[in-house]
Short mmCIF file of C-alpha atoms and ligand atoms in Angstrom, two decimals:
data_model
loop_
_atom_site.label_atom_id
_atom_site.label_comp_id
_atom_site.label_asym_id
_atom_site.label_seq_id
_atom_site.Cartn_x
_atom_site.Cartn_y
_atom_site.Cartn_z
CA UNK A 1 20.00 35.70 186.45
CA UNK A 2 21.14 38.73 188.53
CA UNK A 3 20.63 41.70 185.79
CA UNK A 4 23.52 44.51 185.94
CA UNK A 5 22.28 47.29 188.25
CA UNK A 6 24.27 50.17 186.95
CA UNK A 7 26.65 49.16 183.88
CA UNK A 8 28.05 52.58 184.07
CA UNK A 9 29.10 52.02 188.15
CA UNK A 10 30.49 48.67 186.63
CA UNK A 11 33.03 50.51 184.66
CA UNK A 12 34.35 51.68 187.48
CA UNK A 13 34.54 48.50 189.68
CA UNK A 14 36.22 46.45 187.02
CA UNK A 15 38.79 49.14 185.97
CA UNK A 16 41.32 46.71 185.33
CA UNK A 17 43.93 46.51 183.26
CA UNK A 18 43.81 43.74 180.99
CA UNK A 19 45.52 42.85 177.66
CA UNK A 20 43.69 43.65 174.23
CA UNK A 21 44.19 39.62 173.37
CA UNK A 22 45.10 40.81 169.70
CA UNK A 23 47.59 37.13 170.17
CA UNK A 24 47.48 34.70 172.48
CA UNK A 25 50.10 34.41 174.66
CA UNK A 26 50.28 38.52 174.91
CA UNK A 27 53.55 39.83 173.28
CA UNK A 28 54.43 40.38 177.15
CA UNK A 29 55.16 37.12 177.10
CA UNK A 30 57.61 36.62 174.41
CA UNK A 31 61.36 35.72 175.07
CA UNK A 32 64.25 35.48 173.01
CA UNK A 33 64.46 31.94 173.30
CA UNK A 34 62.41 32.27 169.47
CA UNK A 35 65.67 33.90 167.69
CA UNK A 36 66.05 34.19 164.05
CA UNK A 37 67.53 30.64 164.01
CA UNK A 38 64.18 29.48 165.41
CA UNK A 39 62.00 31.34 162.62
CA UNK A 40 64.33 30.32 159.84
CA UNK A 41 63.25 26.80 161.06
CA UNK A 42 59.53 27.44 161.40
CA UNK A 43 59.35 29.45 157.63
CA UNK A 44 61.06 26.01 155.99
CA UNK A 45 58.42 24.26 157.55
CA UNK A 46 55.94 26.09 155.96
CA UNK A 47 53.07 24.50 153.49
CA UNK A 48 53.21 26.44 150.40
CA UNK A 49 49.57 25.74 149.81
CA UNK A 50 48.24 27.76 152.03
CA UNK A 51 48.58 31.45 151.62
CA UNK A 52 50.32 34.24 153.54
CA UNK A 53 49.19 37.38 155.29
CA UNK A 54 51.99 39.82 155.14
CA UNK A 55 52.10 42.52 157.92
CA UNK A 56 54.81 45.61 157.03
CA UNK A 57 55.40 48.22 159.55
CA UNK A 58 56.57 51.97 158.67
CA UNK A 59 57.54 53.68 162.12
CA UNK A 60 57.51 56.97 161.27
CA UNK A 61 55.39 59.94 161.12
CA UNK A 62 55.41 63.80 160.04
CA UNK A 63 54.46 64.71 163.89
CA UNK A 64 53.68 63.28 167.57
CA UNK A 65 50.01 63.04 168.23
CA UNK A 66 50.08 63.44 171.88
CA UNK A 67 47.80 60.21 172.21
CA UNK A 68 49.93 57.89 170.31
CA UNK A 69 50.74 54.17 171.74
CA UNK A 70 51.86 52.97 168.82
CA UNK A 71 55.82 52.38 167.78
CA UNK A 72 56.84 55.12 165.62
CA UNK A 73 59.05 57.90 165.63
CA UNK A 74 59.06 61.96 164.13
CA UNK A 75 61.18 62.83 160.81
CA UNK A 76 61.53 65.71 158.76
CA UNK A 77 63.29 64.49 156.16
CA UNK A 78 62.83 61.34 153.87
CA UNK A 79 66.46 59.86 153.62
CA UNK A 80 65.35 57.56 157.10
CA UNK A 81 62.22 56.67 155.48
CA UNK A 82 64.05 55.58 151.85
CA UNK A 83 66.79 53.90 153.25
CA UNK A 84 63.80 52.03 156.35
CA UNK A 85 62.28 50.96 152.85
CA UNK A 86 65.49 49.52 151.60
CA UNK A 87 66.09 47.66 154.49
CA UNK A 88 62.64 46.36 155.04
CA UNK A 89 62.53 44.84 150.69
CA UNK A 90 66.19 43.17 151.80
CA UNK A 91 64.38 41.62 154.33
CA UNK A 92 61.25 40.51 152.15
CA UNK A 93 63.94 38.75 149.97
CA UNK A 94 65.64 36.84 153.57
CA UNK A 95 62.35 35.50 154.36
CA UNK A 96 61.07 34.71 150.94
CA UNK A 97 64.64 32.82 150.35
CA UNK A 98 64.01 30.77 153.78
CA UNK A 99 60.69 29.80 152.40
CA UNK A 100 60.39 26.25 150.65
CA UNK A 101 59.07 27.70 147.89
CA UNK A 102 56.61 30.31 146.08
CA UNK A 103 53.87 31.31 148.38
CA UNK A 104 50.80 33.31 147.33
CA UNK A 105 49.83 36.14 149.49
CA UNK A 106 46.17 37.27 149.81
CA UNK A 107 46.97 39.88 152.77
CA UNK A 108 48.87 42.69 152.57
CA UNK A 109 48.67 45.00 155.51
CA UNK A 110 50.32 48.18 156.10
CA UNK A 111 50.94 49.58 159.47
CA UNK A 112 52.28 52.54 161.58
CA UNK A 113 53.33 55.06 162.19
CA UNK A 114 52.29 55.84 159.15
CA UNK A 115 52.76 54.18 155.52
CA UNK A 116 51.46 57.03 154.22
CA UNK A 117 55.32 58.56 154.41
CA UNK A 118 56.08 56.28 151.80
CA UNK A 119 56.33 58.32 148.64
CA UNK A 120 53.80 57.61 145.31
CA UNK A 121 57.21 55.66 143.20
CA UNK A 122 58.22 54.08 146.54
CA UNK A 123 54.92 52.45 146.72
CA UNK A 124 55.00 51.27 143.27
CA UNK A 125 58.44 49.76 143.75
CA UNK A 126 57.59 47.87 146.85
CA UNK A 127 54.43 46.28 145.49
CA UNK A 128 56.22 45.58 141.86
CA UNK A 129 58.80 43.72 144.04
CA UNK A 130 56.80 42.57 146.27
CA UNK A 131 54.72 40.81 143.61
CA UNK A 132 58.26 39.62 141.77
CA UNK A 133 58.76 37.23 145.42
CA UNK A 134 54.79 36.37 146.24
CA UNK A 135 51.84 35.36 144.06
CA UNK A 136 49.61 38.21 144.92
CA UNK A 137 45.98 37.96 142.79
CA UNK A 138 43.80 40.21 141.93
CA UNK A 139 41.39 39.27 144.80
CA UNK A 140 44.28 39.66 147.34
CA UNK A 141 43.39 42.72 149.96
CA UNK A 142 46.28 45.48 150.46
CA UNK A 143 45.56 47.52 153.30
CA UNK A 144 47.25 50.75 154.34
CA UNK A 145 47.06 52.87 157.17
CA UNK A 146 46.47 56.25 156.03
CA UNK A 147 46.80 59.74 157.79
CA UNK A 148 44.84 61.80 155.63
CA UNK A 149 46.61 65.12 156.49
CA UNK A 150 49.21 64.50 154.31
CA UNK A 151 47.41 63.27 150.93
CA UNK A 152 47.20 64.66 148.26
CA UNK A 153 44.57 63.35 144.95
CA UNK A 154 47.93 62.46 143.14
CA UNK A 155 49.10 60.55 145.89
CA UNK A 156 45.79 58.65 146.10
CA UNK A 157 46.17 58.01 142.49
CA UNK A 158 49.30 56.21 142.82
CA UNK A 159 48.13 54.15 146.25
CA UNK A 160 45.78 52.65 144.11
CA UNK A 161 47.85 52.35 140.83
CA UNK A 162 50.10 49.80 143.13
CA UNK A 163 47.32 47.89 144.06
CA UNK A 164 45.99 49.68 147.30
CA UNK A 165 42.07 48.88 147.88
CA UNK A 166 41.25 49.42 151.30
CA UNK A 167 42.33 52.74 153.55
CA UNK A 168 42.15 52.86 156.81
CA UNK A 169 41.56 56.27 158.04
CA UNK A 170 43.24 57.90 161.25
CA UNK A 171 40.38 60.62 162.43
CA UNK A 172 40.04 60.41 166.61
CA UNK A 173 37.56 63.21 166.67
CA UNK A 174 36.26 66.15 164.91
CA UNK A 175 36.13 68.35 166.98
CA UNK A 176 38.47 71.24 167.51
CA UNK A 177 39.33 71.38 171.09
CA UNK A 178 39.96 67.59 171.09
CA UNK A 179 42.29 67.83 167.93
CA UNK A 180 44.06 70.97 169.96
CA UNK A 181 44.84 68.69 172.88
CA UNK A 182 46.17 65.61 171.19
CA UNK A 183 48.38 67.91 168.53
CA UNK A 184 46.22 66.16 165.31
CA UNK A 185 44.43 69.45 163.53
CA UNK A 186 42.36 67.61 160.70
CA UNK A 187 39.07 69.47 160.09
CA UNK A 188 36.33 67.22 159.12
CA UNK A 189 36.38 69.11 155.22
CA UNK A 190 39.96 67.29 155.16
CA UNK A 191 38.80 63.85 155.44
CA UNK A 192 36.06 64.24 153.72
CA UNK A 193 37.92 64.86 150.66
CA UNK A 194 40.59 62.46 150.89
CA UNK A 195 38.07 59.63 151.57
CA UNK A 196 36.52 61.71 147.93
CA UNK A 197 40.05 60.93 146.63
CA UNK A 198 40.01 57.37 147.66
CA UNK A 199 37.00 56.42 146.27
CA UNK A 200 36.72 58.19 143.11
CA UNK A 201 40.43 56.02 142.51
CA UNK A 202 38.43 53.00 142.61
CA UNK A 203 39.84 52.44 146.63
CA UNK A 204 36.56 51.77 147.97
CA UNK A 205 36.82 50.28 151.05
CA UNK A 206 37.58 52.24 153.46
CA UNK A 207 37.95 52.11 157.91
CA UNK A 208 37.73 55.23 160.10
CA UNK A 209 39.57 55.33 163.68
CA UNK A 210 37.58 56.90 165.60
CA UNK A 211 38.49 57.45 169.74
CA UNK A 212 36.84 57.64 173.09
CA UNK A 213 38.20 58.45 176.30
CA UNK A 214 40.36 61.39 175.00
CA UNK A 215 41.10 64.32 176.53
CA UNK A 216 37.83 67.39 176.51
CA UNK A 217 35.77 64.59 174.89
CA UNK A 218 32.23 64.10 176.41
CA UNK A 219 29.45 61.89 175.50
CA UNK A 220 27.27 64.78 173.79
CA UNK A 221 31.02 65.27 171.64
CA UNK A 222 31.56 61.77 171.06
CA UNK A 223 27.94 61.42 169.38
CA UNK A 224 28.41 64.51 167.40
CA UNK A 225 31.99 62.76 166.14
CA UNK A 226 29.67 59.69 165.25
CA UNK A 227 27.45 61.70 163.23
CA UNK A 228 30.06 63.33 161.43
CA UNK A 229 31.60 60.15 160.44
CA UNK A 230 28.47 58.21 159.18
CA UNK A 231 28.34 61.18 156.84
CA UNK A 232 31.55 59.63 155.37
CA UNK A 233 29.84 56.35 155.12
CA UNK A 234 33.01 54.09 155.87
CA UNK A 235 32.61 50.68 155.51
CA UNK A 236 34.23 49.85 159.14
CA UNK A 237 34.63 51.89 162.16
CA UNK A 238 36.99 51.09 164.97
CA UNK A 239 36.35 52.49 168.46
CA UNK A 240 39.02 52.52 170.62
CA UNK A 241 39.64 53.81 173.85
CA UNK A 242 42.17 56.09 174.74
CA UNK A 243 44.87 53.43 176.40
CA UNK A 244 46.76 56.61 178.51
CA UNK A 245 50.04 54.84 179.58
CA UNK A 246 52.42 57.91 179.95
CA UNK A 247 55.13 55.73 181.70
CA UNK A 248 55.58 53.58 178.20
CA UNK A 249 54.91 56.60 176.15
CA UNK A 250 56.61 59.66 177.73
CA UNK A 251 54.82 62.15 174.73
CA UNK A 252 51.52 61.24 175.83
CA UNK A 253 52.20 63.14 178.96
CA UNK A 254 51.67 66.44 176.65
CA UNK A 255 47.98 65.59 177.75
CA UNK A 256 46.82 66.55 181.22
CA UNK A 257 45.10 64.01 183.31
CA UNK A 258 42.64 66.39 184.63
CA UNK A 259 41.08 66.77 180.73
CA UNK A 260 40.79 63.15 180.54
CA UNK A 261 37.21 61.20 181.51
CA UNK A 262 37.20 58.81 183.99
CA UNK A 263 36.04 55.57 184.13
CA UNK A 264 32.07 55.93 183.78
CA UNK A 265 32.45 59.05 181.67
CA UNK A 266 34.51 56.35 179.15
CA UNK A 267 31.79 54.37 179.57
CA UNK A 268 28.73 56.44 179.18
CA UNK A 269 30.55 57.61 175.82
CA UNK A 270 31.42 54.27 174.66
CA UNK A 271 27.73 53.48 175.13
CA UNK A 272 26.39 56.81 173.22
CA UNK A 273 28.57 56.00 170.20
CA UNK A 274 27.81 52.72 170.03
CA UNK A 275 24.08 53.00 170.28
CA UNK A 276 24.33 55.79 167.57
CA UNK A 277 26.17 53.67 164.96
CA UNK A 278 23.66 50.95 165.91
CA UNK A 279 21.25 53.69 165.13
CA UNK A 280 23.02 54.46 161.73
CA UNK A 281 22.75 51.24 160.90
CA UNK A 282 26.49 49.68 161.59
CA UNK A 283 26.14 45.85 163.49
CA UNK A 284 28.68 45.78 166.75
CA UNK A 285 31.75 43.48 165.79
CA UNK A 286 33.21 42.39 168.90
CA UNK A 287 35.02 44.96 171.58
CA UNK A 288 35.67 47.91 169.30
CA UNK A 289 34.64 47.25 165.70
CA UNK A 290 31.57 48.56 163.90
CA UNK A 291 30.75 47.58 159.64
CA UNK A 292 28.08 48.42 157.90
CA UNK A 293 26.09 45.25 157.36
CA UNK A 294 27.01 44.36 153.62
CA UNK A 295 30.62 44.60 154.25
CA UNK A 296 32.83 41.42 154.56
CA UNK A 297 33.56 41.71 158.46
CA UNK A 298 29.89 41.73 159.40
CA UNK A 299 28.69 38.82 157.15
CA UNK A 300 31.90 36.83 158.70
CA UNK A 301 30.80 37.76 162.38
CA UNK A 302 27.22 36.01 161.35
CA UNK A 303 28.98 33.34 159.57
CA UNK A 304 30.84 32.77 162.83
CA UNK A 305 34.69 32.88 160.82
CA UNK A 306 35.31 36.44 162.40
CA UNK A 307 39.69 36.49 163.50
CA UNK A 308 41.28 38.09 165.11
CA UNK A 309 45.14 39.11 165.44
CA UNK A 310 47.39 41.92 165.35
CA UNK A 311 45.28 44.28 163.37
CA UNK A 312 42.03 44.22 165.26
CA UNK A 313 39.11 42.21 164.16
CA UNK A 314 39.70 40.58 160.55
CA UNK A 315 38.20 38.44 157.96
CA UNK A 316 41.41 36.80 157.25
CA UNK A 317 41.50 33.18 158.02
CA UNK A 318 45.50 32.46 157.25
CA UNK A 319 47.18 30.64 159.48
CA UNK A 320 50.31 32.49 158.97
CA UNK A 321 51.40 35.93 159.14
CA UNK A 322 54.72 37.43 158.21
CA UNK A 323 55.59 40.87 159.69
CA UNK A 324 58.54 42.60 158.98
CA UNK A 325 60.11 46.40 159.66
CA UNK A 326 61.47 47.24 163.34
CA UNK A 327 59.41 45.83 166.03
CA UNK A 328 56.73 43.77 163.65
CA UNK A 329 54.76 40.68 165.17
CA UNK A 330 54.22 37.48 163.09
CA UNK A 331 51.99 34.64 163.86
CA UNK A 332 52.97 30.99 162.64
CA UNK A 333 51.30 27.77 163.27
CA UNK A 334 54.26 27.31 165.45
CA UNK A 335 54.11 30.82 167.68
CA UNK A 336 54.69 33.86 167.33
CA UNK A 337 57.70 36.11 166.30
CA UNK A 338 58.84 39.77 167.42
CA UNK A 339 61.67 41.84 165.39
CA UNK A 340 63.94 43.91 166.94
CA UNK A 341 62.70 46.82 167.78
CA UNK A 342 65.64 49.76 167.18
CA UNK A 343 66.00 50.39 163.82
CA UNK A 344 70.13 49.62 164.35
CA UNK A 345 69.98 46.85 165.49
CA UNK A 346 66.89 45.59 162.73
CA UNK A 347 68.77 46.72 160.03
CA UNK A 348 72.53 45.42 161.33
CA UNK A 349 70.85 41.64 161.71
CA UNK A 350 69.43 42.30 158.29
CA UNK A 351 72.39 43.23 156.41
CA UNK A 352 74.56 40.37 157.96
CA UNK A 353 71.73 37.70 156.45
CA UNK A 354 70.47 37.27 159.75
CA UNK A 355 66.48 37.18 160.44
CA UNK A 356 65.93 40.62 162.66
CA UNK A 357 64.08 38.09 165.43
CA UNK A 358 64.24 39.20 168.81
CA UNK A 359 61.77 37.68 170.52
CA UNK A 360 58.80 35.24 170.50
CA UNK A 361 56.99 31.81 171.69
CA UNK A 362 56.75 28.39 170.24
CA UNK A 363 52.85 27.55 171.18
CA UNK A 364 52.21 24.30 173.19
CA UNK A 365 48.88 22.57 173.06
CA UNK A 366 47.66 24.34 176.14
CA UNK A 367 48.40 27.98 174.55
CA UNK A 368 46.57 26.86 171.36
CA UNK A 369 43.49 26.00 173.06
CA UNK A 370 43.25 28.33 175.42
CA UNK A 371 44.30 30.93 172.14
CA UNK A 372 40.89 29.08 170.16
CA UNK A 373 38.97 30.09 173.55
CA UNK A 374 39.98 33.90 173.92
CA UNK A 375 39.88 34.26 170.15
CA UNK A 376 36.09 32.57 170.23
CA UNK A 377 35.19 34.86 173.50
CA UNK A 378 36.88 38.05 171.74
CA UNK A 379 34.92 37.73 168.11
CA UNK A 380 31.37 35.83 168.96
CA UNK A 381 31.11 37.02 172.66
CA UNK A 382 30.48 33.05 173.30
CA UNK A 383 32.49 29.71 173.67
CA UNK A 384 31.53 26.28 174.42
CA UNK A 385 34.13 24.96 176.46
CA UNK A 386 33.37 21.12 175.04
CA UNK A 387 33.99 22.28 171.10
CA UNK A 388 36.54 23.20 172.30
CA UNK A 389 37.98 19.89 173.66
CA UNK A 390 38.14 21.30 177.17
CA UNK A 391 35.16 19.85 178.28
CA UNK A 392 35.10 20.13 182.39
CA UNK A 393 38.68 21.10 182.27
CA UNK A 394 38.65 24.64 183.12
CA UNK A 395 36.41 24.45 186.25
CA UNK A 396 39.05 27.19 187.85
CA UNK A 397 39.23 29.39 184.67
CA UNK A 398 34.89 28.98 185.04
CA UNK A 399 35.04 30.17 188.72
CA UNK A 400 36.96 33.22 187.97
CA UNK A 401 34.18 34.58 185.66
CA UNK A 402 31.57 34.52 188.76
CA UNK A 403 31.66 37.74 190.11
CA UNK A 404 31.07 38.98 186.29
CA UNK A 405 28.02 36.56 186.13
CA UNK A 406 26.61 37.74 189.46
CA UNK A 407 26.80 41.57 187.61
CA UNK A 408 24.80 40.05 184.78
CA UNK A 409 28.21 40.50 182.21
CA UNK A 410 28.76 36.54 181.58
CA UNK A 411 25.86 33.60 181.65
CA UNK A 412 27.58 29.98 181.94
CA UNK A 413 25.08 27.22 180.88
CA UNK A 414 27.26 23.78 181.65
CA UNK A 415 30.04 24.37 179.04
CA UNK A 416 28.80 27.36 177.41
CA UNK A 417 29.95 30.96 177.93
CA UNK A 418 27.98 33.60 176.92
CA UNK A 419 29.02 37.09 177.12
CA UNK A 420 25.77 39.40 177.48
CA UNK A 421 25.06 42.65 175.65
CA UNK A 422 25.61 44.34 178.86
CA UNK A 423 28.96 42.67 179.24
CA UNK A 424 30.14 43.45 175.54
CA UNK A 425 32.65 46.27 176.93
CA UNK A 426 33.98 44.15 179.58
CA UNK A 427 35.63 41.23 177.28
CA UNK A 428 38.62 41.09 178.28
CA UNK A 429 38.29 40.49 181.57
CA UNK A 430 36.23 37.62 180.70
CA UNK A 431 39.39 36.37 178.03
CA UNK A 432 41.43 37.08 181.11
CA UNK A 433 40.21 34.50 183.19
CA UNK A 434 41.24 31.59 180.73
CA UNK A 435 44.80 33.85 180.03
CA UNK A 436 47.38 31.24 181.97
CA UNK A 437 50.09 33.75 181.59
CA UNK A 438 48.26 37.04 183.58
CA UNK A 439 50.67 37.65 186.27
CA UNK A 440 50.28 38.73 189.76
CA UNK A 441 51.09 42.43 189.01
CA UNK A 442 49.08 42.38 186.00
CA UNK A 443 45.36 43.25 185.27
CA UNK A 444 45.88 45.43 188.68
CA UNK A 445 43.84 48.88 189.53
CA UNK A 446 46.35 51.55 188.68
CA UNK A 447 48.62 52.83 191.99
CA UNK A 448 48.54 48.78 192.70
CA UNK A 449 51.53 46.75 190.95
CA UNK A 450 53.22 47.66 187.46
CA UNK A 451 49.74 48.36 185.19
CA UNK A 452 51.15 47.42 181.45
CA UNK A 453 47.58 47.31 179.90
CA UNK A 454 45.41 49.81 179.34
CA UNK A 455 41.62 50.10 180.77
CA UNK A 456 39.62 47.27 180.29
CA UNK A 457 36.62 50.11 179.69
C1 SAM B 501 49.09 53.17 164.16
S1 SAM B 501 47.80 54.32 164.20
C2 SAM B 501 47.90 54.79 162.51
C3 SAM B 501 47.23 56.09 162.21
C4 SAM B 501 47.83 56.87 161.08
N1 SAM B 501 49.27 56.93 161.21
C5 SAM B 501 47.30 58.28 161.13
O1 SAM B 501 48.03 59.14 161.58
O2 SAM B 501 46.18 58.51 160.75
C6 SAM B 501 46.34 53.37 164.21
C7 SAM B 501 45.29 53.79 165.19
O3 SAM B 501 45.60 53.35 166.49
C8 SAM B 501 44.78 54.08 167.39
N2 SAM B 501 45.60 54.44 168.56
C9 SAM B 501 46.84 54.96 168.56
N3 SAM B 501 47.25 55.21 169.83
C10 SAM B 501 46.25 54.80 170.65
C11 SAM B 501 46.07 54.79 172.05
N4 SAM B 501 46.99 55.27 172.88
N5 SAM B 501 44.92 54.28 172.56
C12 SAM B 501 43.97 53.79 171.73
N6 SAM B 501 44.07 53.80 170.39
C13 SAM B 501 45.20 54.29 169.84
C14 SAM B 501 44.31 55.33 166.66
O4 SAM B 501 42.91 55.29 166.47
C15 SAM B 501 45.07 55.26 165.35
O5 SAM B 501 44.35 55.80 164.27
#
């Protein structure tokens, strides 16, 4: 087999841009033939023996950070946020009315923007009514994303008095001339002493976001970063790379493109990260996800039950999960969903009884097995095509992986794909090969046809 000859140079040849395969087909795909009519139909249809992941989204924060992709917006004051919440507990009671029945919920996930707006009483009267519409036990995981700048100990206090028990932290970087350039000042003393707050309150799992690829970062910075957060101890790390895509998000062009790394600097500091936190002990989950071996989302990644879906990498095997707030996704055994994403027209469909649906797809068999194959490739790094049921059925979807095998980034033994060590940051190209959707302007070099993904490095 034909061992890479410089991974680094590889970076550059496959800069591609390729979806993140968080769903399968890519919300690029959605169309509003999946209306709220449609997911009315699909929630009575539900089995009210299995249990529900709940996904809410908060889109707002206190400021921009320059490097943001995510849907969210800037206020100063908190009528918006109180009267977001409002809206977004009317909706809990639509879709728990459209359900046949009481449902238990054992995943509660709160995303951003930031949820940390949300005030201490506002959390305790979302999860008290949460709880009055879903059976959610004691064992059931509440997530929240967290931007620590803004805690305070009481405010920790009453995250976990409503049931809070895992945090995930927004950090980037450490260091100061990186925090200048992507407008998020949060000396490392900060987050040390919320992630004090957190666990002394009994919230004791916690995830850091950490970032390469920004702007002023280097590989010698990025380890430094590393070593600053295994100080912290978290029990997960994400690693993401900066996805720059200034023509979706007109903010991030606050950051100059002559600051940011190219393609085998993004590498090389991918690689020095990585290798530290290997050195720290963490185990490599998949693209972007580190956890210290005794946590939950290592031992499934040996156990071979890793998911994955809108969140990133999770343990959570539900087949069905809810999102609601402005532009949430939802995943159903029969597709996926998309709500609106202005806030007008959210809350309007909302307050007329109408599910805020805008978009989505009903999954045929083909999307569901090809979904089972990107989801196996993007959590285990291997597939066997005949487990699968698509024994000799993808020869095509096979030949497109070639030129990765010839680099030494894929091995394909009859039906099984393997994804090398070498090949770990590359992926998604390999997903994209069995992704019947990709599109002839898509997965382009930049400068080529419309680029909607970000680097596949
Ligand atoms: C929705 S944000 C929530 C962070 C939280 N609001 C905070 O301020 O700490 C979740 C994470 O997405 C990652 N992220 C946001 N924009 C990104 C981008 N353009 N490229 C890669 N990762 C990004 C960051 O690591 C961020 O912490």
């Amino acid at each position: 087999m034909p061992k890479s000859r410089n991974e680094a140079k590889l970076a550059t040849k496959y800069d591609l841009r390729v979806p993140r395969y968080t769903s399968y087909p890519t919300a690029p795909h959605f169309t509003e033939a999946v209306d709220g009519g449609v997911y009315r139909g699909w929630l009575g249809d539900l089995d009210a023996d299995n249990p529900l992941s709940l996904y809410f989204h908060i889109p707002f924060c206190d400021e921009m950070c320059w490097f943001c992709g995510c849907y969210t917006k800037v206020v100063k004051r908190y009528q918006p946020v109180a009267d977001y919440l409002d809206t977004l507990l009317a909706e809990v009671d639509l879709v728990a009315d459209a359900l046949p029945g009481r449902f238990r919920a054992s995943h509660l996930h709160w995303g951003g923007g930031s949820p940390t707006m949300l005030t201490g009483p506002d959390w305790l009267r979302t999860l008290e009514k949460l709880r009055s519409r879903f059976d959610i036990g004691a064992d059931a995981e509440i997530a929240v994303e967290m931007d620590p700048r803004t805690a305070t100990e009481d405010y920790v206090g009453a995250l976990a008095r409503a049931g809070v028990n895992r945090a995930s932290i927004g950090v980037q970087d450490f260091h100061p001339e990186v925090q200048a350039a992507i407008n998020r000042i949060q000396p490392f003393d900060m987050t040390e002493r919320v992630i004090g707050w957190l666990r002394s309150n009994g919230i004791e799992h916690i995830n850091m976001d950490l970032m390469y690829g920004l702007p002023h970062q280097t590989t010698e910075r990025v380890t430094d970063m590393v070593d600053l957060a295994v100080k912290l101890s978290p029990n997960r790390i994400a690693l993401f790379g900066y996805a720059h895509v200034p023509w979706m998000k007109s903010h991030q062009k606050m950051i100059h493109e002559d600051t940011l790394p190219g393609g085998e600097d993004r590498w090389n500091q991918f690689e020095a990260a990585s290798k530290r936190l290997e050195e720290n002990g963490y185990v490599k989950v998949g693209l972007d996800h580190f956890a210290r071996p005794d946590d939950d989302l290592a031992v499934a990644l040996k156990e071979g039950h890793m998911h994955r879906n809108f969140q990133g990498y999770t343990t959570d095997a539900s087949s069905v999960l809810l999102g609601f707030g402005a532009s949430a996704i939802g995943h159903l055994p029969q597709g996926y969903t998309q709500n609106l994403s202005p806030l007008k027209g959210w809350r309007t469909a909302i307050e007329n009884g109408v599910l805020p649906t805008a978009r989505g797809v009903a999954l045929s068999e083909d999307d569901r097995r090809r979904a089972a194959i990107i989801e196996r490739l993007m959590c285990d790094l291997r597939v066997d095509l005949g487990e699968m049921g698509g024994a000799g059925a993808y020869r095509a979807e096979v030949e497109k992986l070639m030129p990765l095998v010839e680099d030494g980034l894929v091995t394909v033994d009859g039906e099984r794909i393997t994804i090398t060590e070498a090949g770990r940051p590359f992926i998604r190209l390999a997903a994209a090969a069995f992704d019947a959707y990709l599109g002839e302007g898509e997965g382009r070099k930049e400068g080529g046809q419309p680029a909607r993904h970000s680097r596949a490095v």
